[in-house]
Amino acid sequence: MSRLERYRNWAAVDDTLPLCFQPWYLDAVAEGGVWDTALVESNGIVLGVWPYFLKRKFGLPYITMPHFVKWMGPWLPPDPARRLGDAYEIVEKLRIQLPKTFRISIDCHPDFQNWLPLHWAGFRQTTRYTYTLNLSGDYEAGFNRNMRRNIKKAEAELEVDVEGTLEEFYRLNRLSFQRQGKEPPFSRALLERHIHSLQDHQAAQLFFARDAQGRLHSAAALTWDAGRAYYHLSGDDPELRNSGAGILLVKHAMQWASQQLQVPVFDFEGSMLPAVEAIRRQFGATPLPYHRVWKGWG
């Protein structure tokens, strides 16, 4: 049995594996390349994994991030008894299983905080941030005054439903890119395949905000695993952005995560843009660092 087959079998029964490390998740988004994994086991117990996505440029192989995948790289199942030296050894055993490439660049999961073994192997690093909110207790108490006022205004003018279509979602997501003078970096077919895969595995919910005239202001996709919910994708109608629909959907997504899913953490999936980061803080979210590591050309 290949490493990938063993990984699939293990992932099917392990409830600690992050969502974007799931084989079915990676199957749906691995467009333009192939994904595989490094795997370290002992006596049939998985000690560490490193899923990777392999593409080619001018015929040369390189490892990068697929669309819709926030984190890849080394991940070690939780084990409070694991010694630091053992963790280093596992990461090194994973690394040497990677294919030879001219370039590797990945964003590591926040659980992987000690990247020292990769530094020893010649990798470089920069710190990035996602924003998370603890959903236990009265998390809305952390909303600042401005956020509360804007949400209240939006609630008076808009209704939120979960009956919208993927066509509506794609339209608003594309409009958000076009407002910035860009086209989406992914195809409609890839987005549909991704969302359908999430829905097939009961790991996504779409939300839509509409006014009394039936106009669609904003749409958002919430995804989740056993440990956290992710504010994964969203889109707004540029002509209706002042309604506050976007922040209203964030609030509804938080409520869904807390009440329906009962997960402990809401993850905004980060943004390094100042204007977006400021909104995360207004919800009371706090920064969580993760590593971007790379090696090779560039």
PDB file of C-alpha atoms in Angstrom:
ATOM      1  CA  MET A   1       0.000   0.000   0.000  1.00  0.00           C
ATOM      2  CA  SER A   2       1.394   3.397  -0.995  1.00  0.00           C
ATOM      3  CA  ARG A   3       1.967   6.281   1.416  1.00  0.00           C
ATOM      4  CA  LEU A   4      -0.940   8.147  -0.137  1.00  0.00           C
ATOM      5  CA  GLU A   5      -3.277   5.183   0.339  1.00  0.00           C
ATOM      6  CA  ARG A   6      -2.197   4.839   3.963  1.00  0.00           C
ATOM      7  CA  TYR A   7      -2.750   8.570   4.426  1.00  0.00           C
ATOM      8  CA  ARG A   8      -6.260   8.328   3.014  1.00  0.00           C
ATOM      9  CA  ASN A   9      -7.122   5.448   5.314  1.00  0.00           C
ATOM     10  CA  TRP A  10      -5.770   7.251   8.362  1.00  0.00           C
ATOM     11  CA  ALA A  11      -7.418  10.589   7.529  1.00  0.00           C
ATOM     12  CA  ALA A  12     -10.792   8.878   7.245  1.00  0.00           C
ATOM     13  CA  VAL A  13     -10.742   7.987  10.949  1.00  0.00           C
ATOM     14  CA  ASP A  14      -8.616  10.739  12.536  1.00  0.00           C
ATOM     15  CA  ASP A  15     -10.748  13.640  13.806  1.00  0.00           C
ATOM     16  CA  THR A  16      -7.821  15.950  14.589  1.00  0.00           C
ATOM     17  CA  LEU A  17      -6.708  16.480  10.992  1.00  0.00           C
ATOM     18  CA  PRO A  18      -7.366  20.060   9.798  1.00  0.00           C
ATOM     19  CA  LEU A  19      -9.943  20.487   7.046  1.00  0.00           C
ATOM     20  CA  CYS A  20      -7.597  21.525   4.246  1.00  0.00           C
ATOM     21  CA  PHE A  21      -5.370  18.480   4.921  1.00  0.00           C
ATOM     22  CA  GLN A  22      -8.226  16.082   4.169  1.00  0.00           C
ATOM     23  CA  PRO A  23      -7.579  13.949   1.061  1.00  0.00           C
ATOM     24  CA  TRP A  24     -11.054  14.601  -0.382  1.00  0.00           C
ATOM     25  CA  TYR A  25     -10.475  18.349   0.076  1.00  0.00           C
ATOM     26  CA  LEU A  26      -7.187  18.193  -1.803  1.00  0.00           C
ATOM     27  CA  ASP A  27      -8.659  15.953  -4.513  1.00  0.00           C
ATOM     28  CA  ALA A  28     -11.173  18.675  -5.383  1.00  0.00           C
ATOM     29  CA  VAL A  29      -8.738  21.596  -5.592  1.00  0.00           C
ATOM     30  CA  ALA A  30      -5.583  20.062  -7.090  1.00  0.00           C
ATOM     31  CA  GLU A  31      -6.061  21.766 -10.463  1.00  0.00           C
ATOM     32  CA  GLY A  32      -3.033  22.084 -12.734  1.00  0.00           C
ATOM     33  CA  GLY A  33      -0.899  19.734 -10.670  1.00  0.00           C
ATOM     34  CA  VAL A  34      -0.942  16.678  -8.433  1.00  0.00           C
ATOM     35  CA  TRP A  35      -0.907  16.286  -4.697  1.00  0.00           C
ATOM     36  CA  ASP A  36       0.785  13.635  -2.613  1.00  0.00           C
ATOM     37  CA  THR A  37       2.050  13.337   0.921  1.00  0.00           C
ATOM     38  CA  ALA A  38       5.043  12.476   3.037  1.00  0.00           C
ATOM     39  CA  LEU A  39       4.193  10.209   5.964  1.00  0.00           C
ATOM     40  CA  VAL A  40       6.002   9.049   9.104  1.00  0.00           C
ATOM     41  CA  GLU A  41       4.676   6.058  11.039  1.00  0.00           C
ATOM     42  CA  SER A  42       5.761   3.874  13.938  1.00  0.00           C
ATOM     43  CA  ASN A  43       4.119   0.509  14.632  1.00  0.00           C
ATOM     44  CA  GLY A  44       1.158   1.513  12.496  1.00  0.00           C
ATOM     45  CA  ILE A  45       0.675   4.857  14.278  1.00  0.00           C
ATOM     46  CA  VAL A  46       0.928   8.034  12.201  1.00  0.00           C
ATOM     47  CA  LEU A  47       3.462  10.423  13.776  1.00  0.00           C
ATOM     48  CA  GLY A  48       3.461  13.127  11.116  1.00  0.00           C
ATOM     49  CA  VAL A  49       2.265  14.045   7.636  1.00  0.00           C
ATOM     50  CA  TRP A  50       3.274  16.580   4.998  1.00  0.00           C
ATOM     51  CA  PRO A  51       0.807  16.904   2.113  1.00  0.00           C
ATOM     52  CA  TYR A  52       2.255  18.802  -0.855  1.00  0.00           C
ATOM     53  CA  PHE A  53       1.054  20.064  -4.233  1.00  0.00           C
ATOM     54  CA  LEU A  54       3.400  19.567  -7.181  1.00  0.00           C
ATOM     55  CA  LYS A  55       3.242  21.680 -10.348  1.00  0.00           C
ATOM     56  CA  ARG A  56       5.586  22.356 -13.252  1.00  0.00           C
ATOM     57  CA  LYS A  57       6.818  25.569 -14.846  1.00  0.00           C
ATOM     58  CA  PHE A  58       8.836  25.383 -18.058  1.00  0.00           C
ATOM     59  CA  GLY A  59       9.017  21.668 -17.355  1.00  0.00           C
ATOM     60  CA  LEU A  60      10.592  22.174 -13.922  1.00  0.00           C
ATOM     61  CA  PRO A  61       8.828  20.827 -10.806  1.00  0.00           C
ATOM     62  CA  TYR A  62       7.961  23.057  -7.870  1.00  0.00           C
ATOM     63  CA  ILE A  63       5.818  22.759  -4.728  1.00  0.00           C
ATOM     64  CA  THR A  64       3.242  25.441  -4.023  1.00  0.00           C
ATOM     65  CA  MET A  65      -0.242  26.004  -2.569  1.00  0.00           C
ATOM     66  CA  PRO A  66      -3.413  24.997  -4.446  1.00  0.00           C
ATOM     67  CA  HIS A  67      -6.344  27.407  -4.653  1.00  0.00           C
ATOM     68  CA  PHE A  68      -8.616  27.380  -1.582  1.00  0.00           C
ATOM     69  CA  VAL A  69      -5.946  25.722   0.585  1.00  0.00           C
ATOM     70  CA  LYS A  70      -4.872  27.974   3.420  1.00  0.00           C
ATOM     71  CA  TRP A  71      -2.234  25.679   4.946  1.00  0.00           C
ATOM     72  CA  MET A  72      -0.119  22.707   3.943  1.00  0.00           C
ATOM     73  CA  GLY A  73       3.304  21.533   5.024  1.00  0.00           C
ATOM     74  CA  PRO A  74       4.264  19.453   8.058  1.00  0.00           C
ATOM     75  CA  TRP A  75       1.593  18.572  10.587  1.00  0.00           C
ATOM     76  CA  LEU A  76       2.009  16.380  13.655  1.00  0.00           C
ATOM     77  CA  PRO A  77      -1.047  14.898  15.410  1.00  0.00           C
ATOM     78  CA  PRO A  78      -1.459  16.272  18.942  1.00  0.00           C
ATOM     79  CA  ASP A  79       0.649  14.355  21.461  1.00  0.00           C
ATOM     80  CA  PRO A  80       1.430  16.005  24.822  1.00  0.00           C
ATOM     81  CA  ALA A  81       4.042  13.339  25.545  1.00  0.00           C
ATOM     82  CA  ARG A  82       6.060  14.067  22.398  1.00  0.00           C
ATOM     83  CA  ARG A  83       9.556  15.365  23.151  1.00  0.00           C
ATOM     84  CA  LEU A  84      10.955  18.301  21.205  1.00  0.00           C
ATOM     85  CA  GLY A  85      13.780  16.231  19.782  1.00  0.00           C
ATOM     86  CA  ASP A  86      11.303  13.637  18.556  1.00  0.00           C
ATOM     87  CA  ALA A  87       9.284  16.351  16.806  1.00  0.00           C
ATOM     88  CA  TYR A  88      12.421  17.594  15.059  1.00  0.00           C
ATOM     89  CA  GLU A  89      13.205  14.063  13.909  1.00  0.00           C
ATOM     90  CA  ILE A  90       9.686  13.553  12.532  1.00  0.00           C
ATOM     91  CA  VAL A  91       9.813  16.808  10.564  1.00  0.00           C
ATOM     92  CA  GLU A  92      13.176  15.859   9.082  1.00  0.00           C
ATOM     93  CA  LYS A  93      11.902  12.407   8.100  1.00  0.00           C
ATOM     94  CA  LEU A  94       8.964  14.084   6.389  1.00  0.00           C
ATOM     95  CA  ARG A  95      11.152  16.605   4.595  1.00  0.00           C
ATOM     96  CA  ILE A  96      13.477  14.068   3.023  1.00  0.00           C
ATOM     97  CA  GLN A  97      10.480  12.285   1.461  1.00  0.00           C
ATOM     98  CA  LEU A  98       9.588  15.354  -0.622  1.00  0.00           C
ATOM     99  CA  PRO A  99      10.368  15.156  -4.329  1.00  0.00           C
ATOM    100  CA  LYS A 100      13.325  17.082  -5.680  1.00  0.00           C
ATOM    101  CA  THR A 101      12.115  20.467  -6.922  1.00  0.00           C
ATOM    102  CA  PHE A 102      13.680  23.773  -7.934  1.00  0.00           C
ATOM    103  CA  ARG A 103      11.368  25.664  -5.587  1.00  0.00           C
ATOM    104  CA  ILE A 104       9.110  25.030  -2.602  1.00  0.00           C
ATOM    105  CA  SER A 105       6.886  27.644  -0.959  1.00  0.00           C
ATOM    106  CA  ILE A 106       4.190  26.785   1.571  1.00  0.00           C
ATOM    107  CA  ASP A 107       2.105  28.295   4.357  1.00  0.00           C
ATOM    108  CA  CYS A 108       2.284  26.056   7.418  1.00  0.00           C
ATOM    109  CA  HIS A 109      -0.640  25.343   9.725  1.00  0.00           C
ATOM    110  CA  PRO A 110      -0.629  27.473  12.927  1.00  0.00           C
ATOM    111  CA  ASP A 111      -0.231  24.243  14.940  1.00  0.00           C
ATOM    112  CA  PHE A 112       3.251  23.968  13.415  1.00  0.00           C
ATOM    113  CA  GLN A 113       5.006  26.738  15.318  1.00  0.00           C
ATOM    114  CA  ASN A 114       8.597  25.488  15.596  1.00  0.00           C
ATOM    115  CA  TRP A 115      10.093  25.609  12.113  1.00  0.00           C
ATOM    116  CA  LEU A 116      13.700  25.213  13.333  1.00  0.00           C
ATOM    117  CA  PRO A 117      14.246  21.852  11.565  1.00  0.00           C
ATOM    118  CA  LEU A 118      13.364  23.545   8.274  1.00  0.00           C
ATOM    119  CA  HIS A 119      15.778  26.390   9.020  1.00  0.00           C
ATOM    120  CA  TRP A 120      18.520  23.805   9.502  1.00  0.00           C
ATOM    121  CA  ALA A 121      17.579  22.376   6.104  1.00  0.00           C
ATOM    122  CA  GLY A 122      18.065  25.741   4.380  1.00  0.00           C
ATOM    123  CA  PHE A 123      14.509  27.080   4.331  1.00  0.00           C
ATOM    124  CA  ARG A 124      13.706  30.742   4.778  1.00  0.00           C
ATOM    125  CA  GLN A 125      10.684  32.046   6.650  1.00  0.00           C
ATOM    126  CA  THR A 126       8.365  34.981   7.196  1.00  0.00           C
ATOM    127  CA  THR A 127       5.596  35.249   9.779  1.00  0.00           C
ATOM    128  CA  ARG A 128       2.021  35.786   8.683  1.00  0.00           C
ATOM    129  CA  TYR A 129      -1.198  36.068  10.678  1.00  0.00           C
ATOM    130  CA  THR A 130      -4.696  34.729  10.728  1.00  0.00           C
ATOM    131  CA  TYR A 131      -7.302  36.102  13.161  1.00  0.00           C
ATOM    132  CA  THR A 132      -9.295  33.858  15.482  1.00  0.00           C
ATOM    133  CA  LEU A 133     -12.130  34.322  17.960  1.00  0.00           C
ATOM    134  CA  ASN A 134     -12.875  32.129  20.970  1.00  0.00           C
ATOM    135  CA  LEU A 135     -16.544  31.167  20.691  1.00  0.00           C
ATOM    136  CA  SER A 136     -16.927  30.042  24.279  1.00  0.00           C
ATOM    137  CA  GLY A 137     -18.847  32.409  26.511  1.00  0.00           C
ATOM    138  CA  ASP A 138     -20.266  35.728  25.326  1.00  0.00           C
ATOM    139  CA  TYR A 139     -18.017  36.286  22.323  1.00  0.00           C
ATOM    140  CA  GLU A 140     -20.194  39.174  21.079  1.00  0.00           C
ATOM    141  CA  ALA A 141     -19.039  41.160  24.103  1.00  0.00           C
ATOM    142  CA  GLY A 142     -15.787  41.620  22.199  1.00  0.00           C
ATOM    143  CA  PHE A 143     -17.457  43.487  19.321  1.00  0.00           C
ATOM    144  CA  ASN A 144     -16.515  47.159  19.500  1.00  0.00           C
ATOM    145  CA  ARG A 145     -19.068  49.984  19.516  1.00  0.00           C
ATOM    146  CA  ASN A 146     -18.699  50.783  15.831  1.00  0.00           C
ATOM    147  CA  MET A 147     -19.210  47.138  14.874  1.00  0.00           C
ATOM    148  CA  ARG A 148     -22.321  46.825  17.029  1.00  0.00           C
ATOM    149  CA  ARG A 149     -23.819  49.961  15.470  1.00  0.00           C
ATOM    150  CA  ASN A 150     -23.175  48.797  11.918  1.00  0.00           C
ATOM    151  CA  ILE A 151     -24.570  45.329  12.575  1.00  0.00           C
ATOM    152  CA  LYS A 152     -27.722  46.800  14.098  1.00  0.00           C
ATOM    153  CA  LYS A 153     -28.202  49.017  11.032  1.00  0.00           C
ATOM    154  CA  ALA A 154     -27.713  46.065   8.681  1.00  0.00           C
ATOM    155  CA  GLU A 155     -30.163  43.901  10.644  1.00  0.00           C
ATOM    156  CA  ALA A 156     -32.852  46.558  10.207  1.00  0.00           C
ATOM    157  CA  GLU A 157     -32.453  46.569   6.413  1.00  0.00           C
ATOM    158  CA  LEU A 158     -31.444  43.029   5.457  1.00  0.00           C
ATOM    159  CA  GLU A 159     -32.413  39.394   5.899  1.00  0.00           C
ATOM    160  CA  VAL A 160     -30.003  36.451   5.915  1.00  0.00           C
ATOM    161  CA  ASP A 161     -30.892  33.140   4.292  1.00  0.00           C
ATOM    162  CA  VAL A 162     -29.181  29.873   3.393  1.00  0.00           C
ATOM    163  CA  GLU A 163     -31.302  29.195   0.301  1.00  0.00           C
ATOM    164  CA  GLY A 164     -29.169  30.966  -2.290  1.00  0.00           C
ATOM    165  CA  THR A 165     -27.496  29.242  -5.206  1.00  0.00           C
ATOM    166  CA  LEU A 166     -23.879  28.619  -6.070  1.00  0.00           C
ATOM    167  CA  GLU A 167     -24.453  30.725  -9.182  1.00  0.00           C
ATOM    168  CA  GLU A 168     -25.365  33.693  -6.962  1.00  0.00           C
ATOM    169  CA  PHE A 169     -22.345  33.059  -4.770  1.00  0.00           C
ATOM    170  CA  TYR A 170     -19.953  32.933  -7.707  1.00  0.00           C
ATOM    171  CA  ARG A 171     -21.398  36.129  -9.197  1.00  0.00           C
ATOM    172  CA  LEU A 172     -20.772  38.160  -6.033  1.00  0.00           C
ATOM    173  CA  ASN A 173     -17.352  36.634  -5.457  1.00  0.00           C
ATOM    174  CA  ARG A 174     -16.365  37.579  -9.017  1.00  0.00           C
ATOM    175  CA  LEU A 175     -17.751  41.113  -8.575  1.00  0.00           C
ATOM    176  CA  SER A 176     -15.512  41.571  -5.530  1.00  0.00           C
ATOM    177  CA  PHE A 177     -12.442  40.766  -7.614  1.00  0.00           C
ATOM    178  CA  GLN A 178     -13.592  42.982 -10.482  1.00  0.00           C
ATOM    179  CA  ARG A 179     -14.032  45.907  -8.070  1.00  0.00           C
ATOM    180  CA  GLN A 180     -10.258  45.642  -7.519  1.00  0.00           C
ATOM    181  CA  GLY A 181      -9.589  45.502 -11.248  1.00  0.00           C
ATOM    182  CA  LYS A 182      -8.940  41.746 -11.203  1.00  0.00           C
ATOM    183  CA  GLU A 183     -10.508  38.521 -12.365  1.00  0.00           C
ATOM    184  CA  PRO A 184     -10.781  35.587  -9.946  1.00  0.00           C
ATOM    185  CA  PRO A 185      -7.551  33.547  -9.937  1.00  0.00           C
ATOM    186  CA  PHE A 186      -9.632  30.360 -10.103  1.00  0.00           C
ATOM    187  CA  SER A 187     -12.172  29.089 -12.606  1.00  0.00           C
ATOM    188  CA  ARG A 188     -15.865  28.825 -11.945  1.00  0.00           C
ATOM    189  CA  ALA A 189     -15.606  25.063 -12.459  1.00  0.00           C
ATOM    190  CA  LEU A 190     -12.939  24.791  -9.752  1.00  0.00           C
ATOM    191  CA  LEU A 191     -15.000  26.833  -7.290  1.00  0.00           C
ATOM    192  CA  GLU A 192     -18.067  24.693  -7.954  1.00  0.00           C
ATOM    193  CA  ARG A 193     -16.098  21.475  -7.548  1.00  0.00           C
ATOM    194  CA  HIS A 194     -14.627  22.778  -4.296  1.00  0.00           C
ATOM    195  CA  ILE A 195     -17.945  23.858  -2.762  1.00  0.00           C
ATOM    196  CA  HIS A 196     -19.746  20.703  -3.895  1.00  0.00           C
ATOM    197  CA  SER A 197     -17.008  18.583  -2.309  1.00  0.00           C
ATOM    198  CA  LEU A 198     -17.347  20.486   0.972  1.00  0.00           C
ATOM    199  CA  GLN A 199     -21.127  20.128   0.915  1.00  0.00           C
ATOM    200  CA  ASP A 200     -20.895  16.424   0.112  1.00  0.00           C
ATOM    201  CA  HIS A 201     -18.815  16.000   3.267  1.00  0.00           C
ATOM    202  CA  GLN A 202     -21.103  18.212   5.409  1.00  0.00           C
ATOM    203  CA  ALA A 203     -18.325  20.766   5.839  1.00  0.00           C
ATOM    204  CA  ALA A 204     -19.749  23.979   4.332  1.00  0.00           C
ATOM    205  CA  GLN A 205     -22.687  26.348   4.589  1.00  0.00           C
ATOM    206  CA  LEU A 206     -23.453  29.283   2.300  1.00  0.00           C
ATOM    207  CA  PHE A 207     -25.079  32.480   3.639  1.00  0.00           C
ATOM    208  CA  PHE A 208     -26.801  35.236   1.646  1.00  0.00           C
ATOM    209  CA  ALA A 209     -27.890  38.754   2.696  1.00  0.00           C
ATOM    210  CA  ARG A 210     -30.795  40.368   0.807  1.00  0.00           C
ATOM    211  CA  ASP A 211     -32.868  43.530   1.152  1.00  0.00           C
ATOM    212  CA  ALA A 212     -36.651  43.924   1.039  1.00  0.00           C
ATOM    213  CA  GLN A 213     -36.534  44.291  -2.747  1.00  0.00           C
ATOM    214  CA  GLY A 214     -34.823  40.923  -3.042  1.00  0.00           C
ATOM    215  CA  ARG A 215     -31.475  42.385  -4.083  1.00  0.00           C
ATOM    216  CA  LEU A 216     -28.506  40.234  -3.076  1.00  0.00           C
ATOM    217  CA  HIS A 217     -25.941  42.327  -1.203  1.00  0.00           C
ATOM    218  CA  SER A 218     -23.427  39.802   0.053  1.00  0.00           C
ATOM    219  CA  ALA A 219     -22.651  36.068   0.194  1.00  0.00           C
ATOM    220  CA  ALA A 220     -20.260  34.033   2.311  1.00  0.00           C
ATOM    221  CA  ALA A 221     -19.100  30.441   2.732  1.00  0.00           C
ATOM    222  CA  LEU A 222     -18.406  28.960   6.160  1.00  0.00           C
ATOM    223  CA  THR A 223     -16.383  25.749   6.378  1.00  0.00           C
ATOM    224  CA  TRP A 224     -15.328  23.679   9.376  1.00  0.00           C
ATOM    225  CA  ASP A 225     -13.574  20.718  10.911  1.00  0.00           C
ATOM    226  CA  ALA A 226     -13.773  19.292  14.422  1.00  0.00           C
ATOM    227  CA  GLY A 227     -11.671  22.069  15.926  1.00  0.00           C
ATOM    228  CA  ARG A 228     -12.706  25.299  14.255  1.00  0.00           C
ATOM    229  CA  ALA A 229     -14.938  27.047  11.749  1.00  0.00           C
ATOM    230  CA  TYR A 230     -13.426  29.086   8.910  1.00  0.00           C
ATOM    231  CA  TYR A 231     -14.818  32.212   7.248  1.00  0.00           C
ATOM    232  CA  HIS A 232     -13.646  30.783   3.971  1.00  0.00           C
ATOM    233  CA  LEU A 233     -14.910  32.824   0.999  1.00  0.00           C
ATOM    234  CA  SER A 234     -17.156  35.816   0.477  1.00  0.00           C
ATOM    235  CA  GLY A 235     -18.321  38.362  -2.058  1.00  0.00           C
ATOM    236  CA  ASP A 236     -20.227  41.650  -2.188  1.00  0.00           C
ATOM    237  CA  ASP A 237     -22.109  43.663  -4.767  1.00  0.00           C
ATOM    238  CA  PRO A 238     -19.900  46.767  -5.151  1.00  0.00           C
ATOM    239  CA  GLU A 239     -22.969  48.998  -5.598  1.00  0.00           C
ATOM    240  CA  LEU A 240     -24.474  47.820  -2.295  1.00  0.00           C
ATOM    241  CA  ARG A 241     -21.407  47.581  -0.072  1.00  0.00           C
ATOM    242  CA  ASN A 242     -22.453  50.365   2.287  1.00  0.00           C
ATOM    243  CA  SER A 243     -25.356  48.316   3.663  1.00  0.00           C
ATOM    244  CA  GLY A 244     -23.141  46.416   6.101  1.00  0.00           C
ATOM    245  CA  ALA A 245     -24.175  43.065   4.622  1.00  0.00           C
ATOM    246  CA  GLY A 246     -20.648  41.697   4.825  1.00  0.00           C
ATOM    247  CA  ILE A 247     -20.288  42.145   8.569  1.00  0.00           C
ATOM    248  CA  LEU A 248     -23.845  40.904   9.093  1.00  0.00           C
ATOM    249  CA  LEU A 249     -22.901  37.625   7.416  1.00  0.00           C
ATOM    250  CA  VAL A 250     -19.836  37.342   9.623  1.00  0.00           C
ATOM    251  CA  LYS A 251     -22.071  37.579  12.682  1.00  0.00           C
ATOM    252  CA  HIS A 252     -24.448  34.944  11.321  1.00  0.00           C
ATOM    253  CA  ALA A 253     -21.522  32.667  10.467  1.00  0.00           C
ATOM    254  CA  MET A 254     -20.269  33.012  14.043  1.00  0.00           C
ATOM    255  CA  GLN A 255     -23.694  32.143  15.398  1.00  0.00           C
ATOM    256  CA  TRP A 256     -23.878  29.088  13.146  1.00  0.00           C
ATOM    257  CA  ALA A 257     -20.417  27.966  14.254  1.00  0.00           C
ATOM    258  CA  SER A 258     -21.266  28.431  17.929  1.00  0.00           C
ATOM    259  CA  GLN A 259     -24.831  27.115  18.028  1.00  0.00           C
ATOM    260  CA  GLN A 260     -25.059  24.575  15.208  1.00  0.00           C
ATOM    261  CA  LEU A 261     -21.496  23.278  15.028  1.00  0.00           C
ATOM    262  CA  GLN A 262     -20.445  23.987  18.617  1.00  0.00           C
ATOM    263  CA  VAL A 263     -16.810  24.401  17.619  1.00  0.00           C
ATOM    264  CA  PRO A 264     -14.576  26.365  19.989  1.00  0.00           C
ATOM    265  CA  VAL A 265     -12.816  28.638  17.485  1.00  0.00           C
ATOM    266  CA  PHE A 266     -13.871  30.928  14.632  1.00  0.00           C
ATOM    267  CA  ASP A 267     -11.042  31.518  12.157  1.00  0.00           C
ATOM    268  CA  PHE A 268     -11.158  34.425   9.704  1.00  0.00           C
ATOM    269  CA  GLU A 269      -8.466  32.683   7.608  1.00  0.00           C
ATOM    270  CA  GLY A 270      -6.382  35.795   7.918  1.00  0.00           C
ATOM    271  CA  SER A 271      -5.598  38.831   5.887  1.00  0.00           C
ATOM    272  CA  MET A 272      -2.486  40.974   5.864  1.00  0.00           C
ATOM    273  CA  LEU A 273      -4.388  43.903   4.324  1.00  0.00           C
ATOM    274  CA  PRO A 274      -4.700  46.812   6.809  1.00  0.00           C
ATOM    275  CA  ALA A 275      -8.359  47.581   6.086  1.00  0.00           C
ATOM    276  CA  VAL A 276      -9.403  43.935   6.434  1.00  0.00           C
ATOM    277  CA  GLU A 277      -7.275  43.391   9.537  1.00  0.00           C
ATOM    278  CA  ALA A 278      -8.965  46.343  11.230  1.00  0.00           C
ATOM    279  CA  ILE A 279     -12.397  44.761  10.766  1.00  0.00           C
ATOM    280  CA  ARG A 280     -11.169  41.498  12.286  1.00  0.00           C
ATOM    281  CA  ARG A 281     -10.071  43.405  15.388  1.00  0.00           C
ATOM    282  CA  GLN A 282     -13.425  45.177  15.595  1.00  0.00           C
ATOM    283  CA  PHE A 283     -15.007  41.748  16.035  1.00  0.00           C
ATOM    284  CA  GLY A 284     -12.677  41.099  18.966  1.00  0.00           C
ATOM    285  CA  ALA A 285     -10.531  38.585  17.079  1.00  0.00           C
ATOM    286  CA  THR A 286      -6.861  38.217  17.966  1.00  0.00           C
ATOM    287  CA  PRO A 287      -3.861  37.485  15.699  1.00  0.00           C
ATOM    288  CA  LEU A 288      -2.481  33.963  15.458  1.00  0.00           C
ATOM    289  CA  PRO A 289       0.898  33.612  13.732  1.00  0.00           C
ATOM    290  CA  TYR A 290       1.801  31.003  11.156  1.00  0.00           C
ATOM    291  CA  HIS A 291       4.912  30.432   9.062  1.00  0.00           C
ATOM    292  CA  ARG A 292       5.411  30.922   5.358  1.00  0.00           C
ATOM    293  CA  VAL A 293       8.523  28.941   4.467  1.00  0.00           C
ATOM    294  CA  TRP A 294      10.310  28.587   1.165  1.00  0.00           C
ATOM    295  CA  LYS A 295      13.464  27.255  -0.384  1.00  0.00           C
ATOM    296  CA  GLY A 296      14.981  27.478  -3.822  1.00  0.00           C
ATOM    297  CA  TRP A 297      14.795  29.994  -6.627  1.00  0.00           C
ATOM    298  CA  GLY A 298      13.277  33.403  -5.852  1.00  0.00           C
TER     299      GLY A 298
END
